[in-house]
Amino acid sequence: IPVGWVARCNKSKNEIDKYNKSVDKYNKNLKQGKRKFHKILRWRNSTSSDFGKIVYGIDEITDKTEIVIIVEGISSKLNIDSKFKTWNEEEIKCICTFGKKISETQIAKLFNKAINLKEVVLFYDVSDAINEEKKAAFQIFKDFEVDVYITYHNFKNDDGSYKDAGDMSKEEIIWNLDNKKNLFDFYYSVLPKRKLK
């Protein structure tokens, strides 16, 4: 049964921004009777869905799953799945939430499904999700006996913004996973340095 739908534009953020600026300029100088152009939306989701209750990929988890990587969106999950063939693995799975936070309902669903879970890796976009990631990490650490890790994103796009998991190469993803930090190391060593920049 469908619980919602999502749509994403396949153009890059830079292409969309460039087009939308030209639309703004054209519409601003629009003469009466001329056709108005509309901006391109980067994404559109069903408005009747409660995405705070949905975990994409939850049905892929089995009783043999010991490690779960949680990312921010479908494109990030698909990137990790395709680069590491996680659909063929039972011990490690990648799931996604919709946006930069994970709700108590989503956490409960994860632990009801992953009955032998030992490790959770939060692979959110650290540059804009720090507070939400912190809440989720502490909630998981407090309520469940699993190791919680957070990835430290160290790769940037051409515009200087940090890449999310959906834009990373296999080597960049491996670097992030190899350099993941446990909850306390991340917030007492990595985070203060990031804030000073």
Coordinates of N, CA and C in Angstrom, one line a residue:
I1 N 0.8 -1.2 0.0 CA 0.0 0.0 0.0 C 0.9 1.2 0.0
P2 N 0.7 2.1 -0.9 CA 1.5 3.4 -1.0 C 1.2 4.2 0.3
V3 N 2.3 4.8 0.8 CA 2.1 5.7 2.0 C 2.5 7.1 1.6
G4 N 3.0 7.3 0.5 CA 3.4 8.6 0.0 C 4.2 8.6 -1.2
W5 N 4.5 9.8 -1.8 CA 5.3 9.8 -3.0 C 6.2 11.0 -2.9
V6 N 7.4 10.9 -3.6 CA 8.3 11.9 -3.6 C 8.7 12.1 -5.1
A7 N 9.1 13.4 -5.4 CA 9.6 13.7 -6.8 C 10.8 14.6 -6.7
R8 N 11.8 14.3 -7.5 CA 13.0 15.2 -7.5 C 13.3 15.5 -8.9
C9 N 13.8 16.8 -9.1 CA 14.2 17.2 -10.4 C 15.6 16.6 -10.7
N10 N 15.8 16.1 -11.9 CA 17.1 15.5 -12.2 C 18.2 16.5 -12.6
K11 N 17.9 17.8 -12.6 CA 18.9 18.8 -12.8 C 19.7 19.1 -11.6
S12 N 20.9 19.6 -11.7 CA 21.7 19.9 -10.5 C 21.1 21.2 -9.9
K13 N 21.5 21.4 -8.6 CA 21.1 22.6 -7.9 C 21.6 23.9 -8.6
N14 N 22.8 23.9 -9.2 CA 23.3 25.0 -9.9 C 22.5 25.3 -11.1
E15 N 22.1 24.3 -11.9 CA 21.3 24.5 -13.1 C 19.9 25.0 -12.7
I16 N 19.3 24.5 -11.7 CA 18.0 25.0 -11.2 C 18.1 26.4 -10.8
D17 N 19.1 26.8 -10.0 CA 19.2 28.1 -9.5 C 19.4 29.1 -10.6
K18 N 20.3 28.7 -11.6 CA 20.5 29.6 -12.8 C 19.2 29.8 -13.6
Y19 N 18.5 28.8 -13.8 CA 17.2 28.9 -14.5 C 16.2 29.8 -13.8
N20 N 16.1 29.5 -12.5 CA 15.1 30.3 -11.6 C 15.5 31.8 -11.6
K21 N 16.8 32.1 -11.6 CA 17.2 33.5 -11.6 C 16.7 34.2 -12.9
S22 N 16.9 33.4 -14.0 CA 16.5 34.0 -15.3 C 15.0 34.1 -15.4
V23 N 14.2 33.2 -14.8 CA 12.8 33.3 -14.7 C 12.4 34.6 -13.9
D24 N 13.0 34.8 -12.8 CA 12.7 35.9 -12.0 C 12.9 37.2 -12.7
K25 N 14.1 37.3 -13.5 CA 14.4 38.5 -14.2 C 13.4 38.7 -15.3
Y26 N 13.0 37.6 -16.0 CA 12.0 37.7 -17.1 C 10.7 38.1 -16.6
N27 N 10.2 37.5 -15.5 CA 8.9 37.8 -15.0 C 8.8 39.2 -14.4
K28 N 9.9 39.7 -13.9 CA 10.0 41.1 -13.3 C 9.8 42.1 -14.5
N29 N 10.3 41.8 -15.6 CA 10.2 42.7 -16.8 C 9.1 42.4 -17.7
L30 N 8.2 41.5 -17.3 CA 7.1 41.0 -18.1 C 6.1 42.1 -18.6
K31 N 5.9 42.1 -19.8 CA 4.9 43.0 -20.4 C 3.5 42.4 -20.3
Q32 N 2.5 43.2 -20.2 CA 1.1 42.7 -20.1 C 0.8 41.8 -21.3
G33 N 0.1 40.7 -21.0 CA -0.3 39.8 -22.0 C 0.7 38.7 -22.4
K34 N 1.9 38.9 -21.9 CA 2.9 37.9 -22.1 C 2.8 36.7 -21.2
R35 N 3.2 35.5 -21.6 CA 3.1 34.3 -20.8 C 4.2 34.4 -19.7
K36 N 3.7 34.1 -18.4 CA 4.6 34.1 -17.3 C 5.2 32.7 -17.2
F37 N 6.5 32.7 -16.8 CA 7.2 31.4 -16.7 C 7.3 31.0 -15.2
H38 N 7.3 29.7 -14.9 CA 7.3 29.2 -13.6 C 8.7 28.7 -13.2
K39 N 9.0 28.8 -12.0 CA 10.3 28.3 -11.5 C 10.3 26.8 -11.5
I40 N 11.5 26.2 -11.5 CA 11.6 24.7 -11.4 C 11.7 24.4 -9.9
L41 N 10.9 23.5 -9.4 CA 11.0 23.0 -8.0 C 12.1 21.9 -8.0
R42 N 13.0 22.0 -6.9 CA 14.0 20.9 -6.8 C 13.3 19.6 -6.3
W43 N 12.2 19.7 -5.5 CA 11.6 18.5 -5.1 C 10.1 18.9 -4.8
R44 N 9.3 17.8 -4.8 CA 7.9 17.9 -4.4 C 7.5 16.6 -3.8
N45 N 6.9 16.6 -2.6 CA 6.4 15.4 -1.9 C 4.9 15.5 -1.8
S46 N 4.3 14.3 -1.6 CA 2.9 14.2 -1.3 C 2.6 15.0 0.0
T47 N 1.6 15.8 0.0 CA 1.3 16.6 1.2 C 0.4 15.9 2.2
S48 N -0.1 14.8 1.9 CA -1.0 14.1 2.9 C -0.2 13.0 3.6
S49 N 1.1 12.9 3.4 CA 1.9 11.8 4.0 C 2.6 12.4 5.3
D50 N 2.7 11.5 6.3 CA 3.4 11.9 7.5 C 4.8 11.2 7.4
F51 N 5.8 12.0 6.8 CA 7.1 11.4 6.5 C 7.9 11.2 7.8
G52 N 7.4 11.7 8.9 CA 8.1 11.4 10.2 C 7.8 10.0 10.7
K53 N 6.9 9.3 10.0 CA 6.6 7.9 10.4 C 7.1 6.9 9.4
I54 N 7.7 7.4 8.3 CA 8.1 6.5 7.2 C 9.6 6.3 7.2
V55 N 10.1 5.1 7.1 CA 11.5 4.7 7.0 C 11.7 4.0 5.7
Y56 N 12.3 4.6 4.7 CA 12.5 4.0 3.4 C 13.6 2.9 3.5
G57 N 13.3 1.7 3.1 CA 14.3 0.6 3.2 C 14.1 -0.3 4.4
I58 N 13.2 0.0 5.3 CA 13.0 -0.7 6.5 C 12.7 -2.2 6.3
D59 N 12.0 -2.5 5.1 CA 11.6 -3.9 4.8 C 12.8 -4.7 4.4
E60 N 14.0 -4.1 4.1 CA 15.2 -4.8 3.6 C 15.9 -5.4 4.8
I61 N 15.6 -4.9 6.0 CA 16.3 -5.4 7.2 C 15.8 -6.7 7.6
T62 N 16.8 -7.6 8.0 CA 16.4 -9.0 8.4 C 16.9 -9.2 9.8
D63 N 16.6 -10.4 10.4 CA 17.1 -10.7 11.7 C 18.7 -10.9 11.7
K64 N 19.3 -10.9 10.5 CA 20.8 -11.0 10.5 C 21.4 -9.7 10.4
T65 N 20.6 -8.6 10.3 CA 21.2 -7.3 10.1 C 21.8 -6.8 11.4
E66 N 23.1 -6.4 11.4 CA 23.8 -5.9 12.6 C 24.2 -4.5 12.5
I67 N 24.3 -3.9 11.3 CA 24.7 -2.6 11.1 C 23.7 -1.9 10.2
V68 N 23.3 -0.7 10.6 CA 22.4 0.1 9.8 C 23.0 1.5 9.6
I69 N 23.0 1.9 8.3 CA 23.5 3.3 8.0 C 22.2 4.1 7.7
I70 N 22.0 5.2 8.4 CA 20.9 6.1 8.2 C 21.3 7.3 7.4
V71 N 20.7 7.6 6.3 CA 20.9 8.8 5.5 C 19.7 9.6 5.4
E72 N 19.9 10.8 4.7 CA 18.8 11.8 4.7 C 17.7 11.6 3.6
G73 N 18.0 10.9 2.6 CA 17.0 10.9 1.5 C 17.2 9.7 0.6
I74 N 16.2 9.5 -0.3 CA 16.3 8.3 -1.2 C 17.5 8.3 -2.1
S75 N 17.9 9.5 -2.6 CA 19.1 9.5 -3.5 C 20.3 9.1 -2.8
S76 N 20.5 9.5 -1.5 CA 21.6 9.1 -0.7 C 21.6 7.6 -0.5
K77 N 20.5 7.0 -0.1 CA 20.3 5.6 0.1 C 20.7 4.8 -1.2
L78 N 20.1 5.3 -2.3 CA 20.4 4.6 -3.6 C 21.8 4.6 -4.0
N79 N 22.5 5.8 -3.7 CA 23.9 5.9 -4.0 C 24.7 4.9 -3.2
I80 N 24.5 4.8 -1.9 CA 25.2 3.8 -1.1 C 24.9 2.4 -1.5
D81 N 23.6 2.1 -1.7 CA 23.2 0.7 -2.2 C 23.9 0.3 -3.5
S82 N 23.9 1.3 -4.5 CA 24.5 0.9 -5.8 C 26.0 0.8 -5.7
K83 N 26.6 1.6 -4.9 CA 28.1 1.5 -4.8 C 28.6 0.3 -4.0
F84 N 27.8 -0.2 -3.0 CA 28.3 -1.2 -2.2 C 27.4 -2.5 -2.2
K85 N 26.4 -2.5 -3.2 CA 25.6 -3.7 -3.4 C 25.0 -4.2 -2.1
T86 N 24.5 -3.3 -1.2 CA 23.9 -3.7 0.1 C 22.6 -4.4 0.0
W87 N 22.0 -4.5 -1.2 CA 20.8 -5.3 -1.4 C 21.2 -6.8 -1.4
N88 N 22.5 -7.1 -1.6 CA 22.9 -8.5 -1.5 C 23.4 -8.9 -0.1
E89 N 23.5 -7.9 0.8 CA 24.0 -8.1 2.1 C 22.9 -8.2 3.1
E90 N 23.0 -9.0 4.1 CA 22.0 -9.0 5.2 C 22.6 -8.4 6.4
E91 N 23.9 -8.4 6.6 CA 24.5 -7.9 7.8 C 24.5 -6.4 7.9
I92 N 24.6 -5.7 6.8 CA 24.6 -4.3 6.7 C 23.6 -3.7 5.8
K93 N 22.8 -2.8 6.2 CA 21.7 -2.2 5.4 C 21.8 -0.7 5.5
C94 N 21.3 0.0 4.5 CA 21.2 1.4 4.4 C 19.7 1.8 4.4
I95 N 19.2 2.7 5.2 CA 17.8 3.1 5.2 C 17.9 4.7 5.2
C96 N 16.7 5.3 4.9 CA 16.7 6.7 4.9 C 15.4 7.3 5.6
T97 N 15.6 8.4 6.1 CA 14.5 9.2 6.6 C 14.3 10.3 5.5
F98 N 13.3 11.1 5.7 CA 13.0 12.1 4.7 C 13.3 13.5 5.3
G99 N 14.5 13.9 5.1 CA 14.9 15.2 5.8 C 16.0 14.9 6.8
K100 N 16.4 16.0 7.5 CA 17.5 15.9 8.3 C 17.2 15.5 9.8
K101 N 16.2 14.8 10.0 CA 15.9 14.4 11.4 C 15.3 13.0 11.4
I102 N 15.3 12.3 12.5 CA 14.7 11.0 12.7 C 13.8 11.1 13.9
S103 N 12.6 10.7 13.8 CA 11.6 10.8 14.8 C 11.6 9.6 15.8
E104 N 11.0 9.7 16.9 CA 10.9 8.6 17.9 C 10.2 7.4 17.2
T105 N 9.2 7.7 16.4 CA 8.4 6.7 15.7 C 9.4 5.9 14.7
Q106 N 10.2 6.6 14.0 CA 11.1 6.0 13.1 C 12.2 5.2 13.8
I107 N 12.7 5.7 15.0 CA 13.6 4.9 15.8 C 13.0 3.6 16.3
A108 N 11.7 3.7 16.7 CA 11.0 2.5 17.3 C 10.8 1.5 16.1
K109 N 10.5 2.0 15.0 CA 10.3 1.0 13.8 C 11.6 0.3 13.5
L110 N 12.7 1.1 13.5 CA 14.0 0.5 13.3 C 14.3 -0.6 14.3
F111 N 14.1 -0.4 15.5 CA 14.5 -1.4 16.5 C 13.5 -2.5 16.7
N112 N 12.3 -2.3 16.2 CA 11.3 -3.4 16.2 C 11.7 -4.4 15.0
K113 N 12.3 -3.8 14.0 CA 12.6 -4.6 12.8 C 14.0 -5.2 12.9
A114 N 15.0 -4.4 13.4 CA 16.4 -4.9 13.4 C 16.6 -5.5 14.8
I115 N 16.2 -6.7 15.1 CA 16.2 -7.2 16.4 C 17.6 -7.6 16.9
N116 N 18.6 -7.7 16.0 CA 19.9 -8.1 16.3 C 20.9 -6.9 16.0
L117 N 20.4 -5.7 16.0 CA 21.2 -4.6 15.6 C 22.3 -4.3 16.7
K118 N 23.5 -4.0 16.2 CA 24.7 -3.8 17.0 C 25.2 -2.4 16.8
E119 N 25.0 -1.8 15.6 CA 25.7 -0.5 15.3 C 24.8 0.3 14.4
V120 N 24.6 1.6 14.7 CA 23.9 2.6 13.9 C 24.9 3.7 13.5
V121 N 24.9 4.0 12.2 CA 25.8 5.0 11.7 C 24.9 6.1 11.1
L122 N 24.9 7.3 11.7 CA 24.2 8.4 11.1 C 25.0 9.1 10.1
F123 N 24.5 9.1 8.8 CA 25.3 9.6 7.7 C 24.5 10.8 7.2
Y124 N 24.1 11.7 8.1 CA 23.4 12.9 7.6 C 24.3 13.9 7.2
D125 N 23.8 15.0 6.5 CA 24.6 16.1 6.1 C 25.0 16.9 7.3
V126 N 26.2 16.8 7.8 CA 26.5 17.4 9.0 C 26.5 18.9 9.0
S127 N 26.7 19.5 7.8 CA 26.7 21.0 7.7 C 25.4 21.6 8.0
D128 N 24.2 20.9 7.9 CA 23.0 21.6 8.2 C 22.1 20.8 9.1
A129 N 22.6 19.7 9.6 CA 21.7 18.8 10.4 C 22.3 18.5 11.8
I130 N 23.2 19.4 12.3 CA 23.9 19.0 13.5 C 23.0 18.9 14.7
N131 N 22.1 19.8 14.9 CA 21.2 19.7 16.1 C 20.3 18.5 16.0
E132 N 19.7 18.2 14.8 CA 18.8 17.1 14.7 C 19.6 15.8 14.8
E133 N 20.8 15.7 14.3 CA 21.6 14.5 14.4 C 22.0 14.3 15.9
K134 N 22.3 15.3 16.6 CA 22.6 15.2 18.0 C 21.5 14.6 18.8
K135 N 20.3 15.1 18.6 CA 19.1 14.6 19.3 C 18.9 13.1 19.0
A136 N 18.9 12.8 17.7 CA 18.7 11.4 17.3 C 19.8 10.5 17.9
A137 N 21.0 10.9 17.8 CA 22.1 10.1 18.3 C 22.0 9.8 19.8
F138 N 21.7 10.9 20.6 CA 21.5 10.7 22.0 C 20.2 9.8 22.3
Q139 N 19.2 10.0 21.6 CA 18.0 9.2 21.8 C 18.3 7.7 21.6
I140 N 19.0 7.4 20.5 CA 19.3 6.0 20.2 C 20.2 5.5 21.3
F141 N 21.3 6.3 21.6 CA 22.2 5.8 22.6 C 21.6 5.6 24.0
K142 N 20.6 6.5 24.3 CA 20.0 6.4 25.6 C 19.0 5.2 25.7
D143 N 18.3 4.9 24.6 CA 17.2 4.0 24.7 C 17.6 2.5 24.3
F144 N 18.7 2.4 23.5 CA 19.0 1.1 23.0 C 20.5 0.8 23.2
E145 N 20.8 -0.5 23.4 CA 22.2 -1.0 23.6 C 22.9 -1.3 22.3
V146 N 23.2 -0.2 21.6 CA 23.9 -0.3 20.3 C 25.0 0.8 20.3
D147 N 26.0 0.6 19.5 CA 27.0 1.6 19.3 C 26.4 2.6 18.3
V148 N 26.6 3.9 18.5 CA 26.1 4.9 17.7 C 27.3 5.7 17.1
Y149 N 27.4 5.9 15.8 CA 28.5 6.6 15.2 C 27.9 7.7 14.3
I150 N 28.7 8.7 14.1 CA 28.3 9.9 13.2 C 29.5 10.1 12.2
T151 N 29.1 10.2 10.9 CA 30.2 10.4 9.9 C 30.6 11.9 9.9
Y152 N 31.8 12.1 9.6 CA 32.4 13.5 9.5 C 32.6 13.8 8.0
H153 N 31.7 14.6 7.5 CA 31.8 14.9 6.0 C 33.0 15.9 5.8
N154 N 33.8 15.4 4.9 CA 35.0 16.2 4.6 C 35.2 16.5 3.2
F155 N 34.2 16.3 2.4 CA 34.3 16.6 0.9 C 33.3 17.6 0.5
K156 N 33.7 18.5 -0.4 CA 32.9 19.6 -0.8 C 32.6 19.6 -2.3
N157 N 31.5 20.2 -2.7 CA 31.1 20.4 -4.1 C 31.9 21.6 -4.6
D158 N 31.8 21.9 -5.9 CA 32.5 23.0 -6.5 C 32.2 24.3 -5.9
D159 N 30.9 24.4 -5.4 CA 30.5 25.7 -4.8 C 30.9 25.9 -3.4
G160 N 31.6 24.9 -2.8 CA 32.1 25.0 -1.5 C 31.2 24.4 -0.4
S161 N 30.0 23.9 -0.8 CA 29.1 23.3 0.2 C 29.6 21.8 0.4
Y162 N 29.3 21.3 1.6 CA 29.6 19.9 1.9 C 28.7 19.0 1.1
K163 N 29.3 17.9 0.5 CA 28.5 16.9 -0.2 C 27.7 16.1 0.7
D164 N 26.5 15.6 0.3 CA 25.8 14.7 1.0 C 26.1 13.3 0.4
A165 N 25.6 12.3 1.1 CA 25.9 10.9 0.7 C 25.5 10.6 -0.8
G166 N 24.5 11.3 -1.3 CA 24.0 11.0 -2.6 C 24.9 11.5 -3.7
D167 N 25.8 12.5 -3.3 CA 26.7 13.0 -4.3 C 28.2 12.5 -4.2
M168 N 28.4 11.6 -3.2 CA 29.8 11.2 -3.0 C 30.2 10.0 -3.9
S169 N 31.5 9.9 -4.2 CA 32.0 8.8 -4.9 C 32.2 7.6 -3.8
K170 N 32.4 6.4 -4.3 CA 32.6 5.3 -3.5 C 33.8 5.5 -2.5
E171 N 34.9 6.1 -3.0 CA 36.0 6.4 -2.2 C 35.7 7.4 -1.1
E172 N 34.9 8.4 -1.4 CA 34.5 9.4 -0.4 C 33.6 8.8 0.7
I173 N 32.7 7.9 0.3 CA 31.8 7.3 1.3 C 32.7 6.4 2.2
I174 N 33.6 5.7 1.6 CA 34.5 4.8 2.4 C 35.3 5.6 3.4
W175 N 35.8 6.8 3.0 CA 36.6 7.7 3.9 C 35.7 8.1 5.0
N176 N 34.5 8.5 4.7 CA 33.6 8.9 5.8 C 33.3 7.8 6.8
L177 N 33.0 6.6 6.3 CA 32.7 5.5 7.2 C 34.0 5.0 8.0
D178 N 35.1 5.1 7.3 CA 36.4 4.8 8.0 C 36.7 5.8 9.1
N179 N 36.3 7.0 9.0 CA 36.6 8.1 9.9 C 35.4 8.5 10.8
K180 N 34.4 7.6 10.8 CA 33.2 7.9 11.7 C 33.7 8.0 13.1
K181 N 32.9 8.8 13.9 CA 33.2 9.0 15.3 C 32.1 8.5 16.2
N182 N 32.5 8.0 17.4 CA 31.4 7.7 18.3 C 30.8 9.0 18.8
L183 N 29.6 8.9 19.4 CA 28.8 10.0 19.8 C 29.6 11.1 20.5
F184 N 30.4 10.6 21.5 CA 31.1 11.6 22.4 C 32.3 12.2 21.7
D185 N 33.1 11.4 21.0 CA 34.2 11.9 20.3 C 33.8 12.9 19.2
F186 N 32.7 12.7 18.6 CA 32.2 13.6 17.6 C 31.9 15.0 18.2
Y187 N 31.1 15.0 19.2 CA 30.7 16.2 19.8 C 31.7 17.0 20.7
Y188 N 32.8 16.2 21.1 CA 33.8 16.9 21.8 C 35.1 17.2 21.1
S189 N 35.2 16.7 19.9 CA 36.4 16.9 19.1 C 36.1 17.5 17.7
V190 N 35.3 16.9 16.9 CA 35.0 17.3 15.6 C 34.2 18.6 15.6
L191 N 33.1 18.6 16.3 CA 32.1 19.7 16.3 C 32.7 21.0 16.7
P192 N 33.5 21.1 17.8 CA 34.1 22.4 18.1 C 35.0 23.0 16.9
K193 N 35.7 22.1 16.3 CA 36.6 22.6 15.2 C 35.7 23.1 14.0
R194 N 34.6 22.4 13.7 CA 33.8 22.8 12.6 C 33.1 24.2 12.9
K195 N 32.8 24.4 14.1 CA 32.2 25.7 14.5 C 33.1 26.9 14.4
L196 N 34.4 26.6 14.6 CA 35.4 27.7 14.5 C 35.7 28.1 13.1
K197 N 35.4 27.3 12.1 CA 35.7 27.7 10.7 C 34.9 28.8 10.2

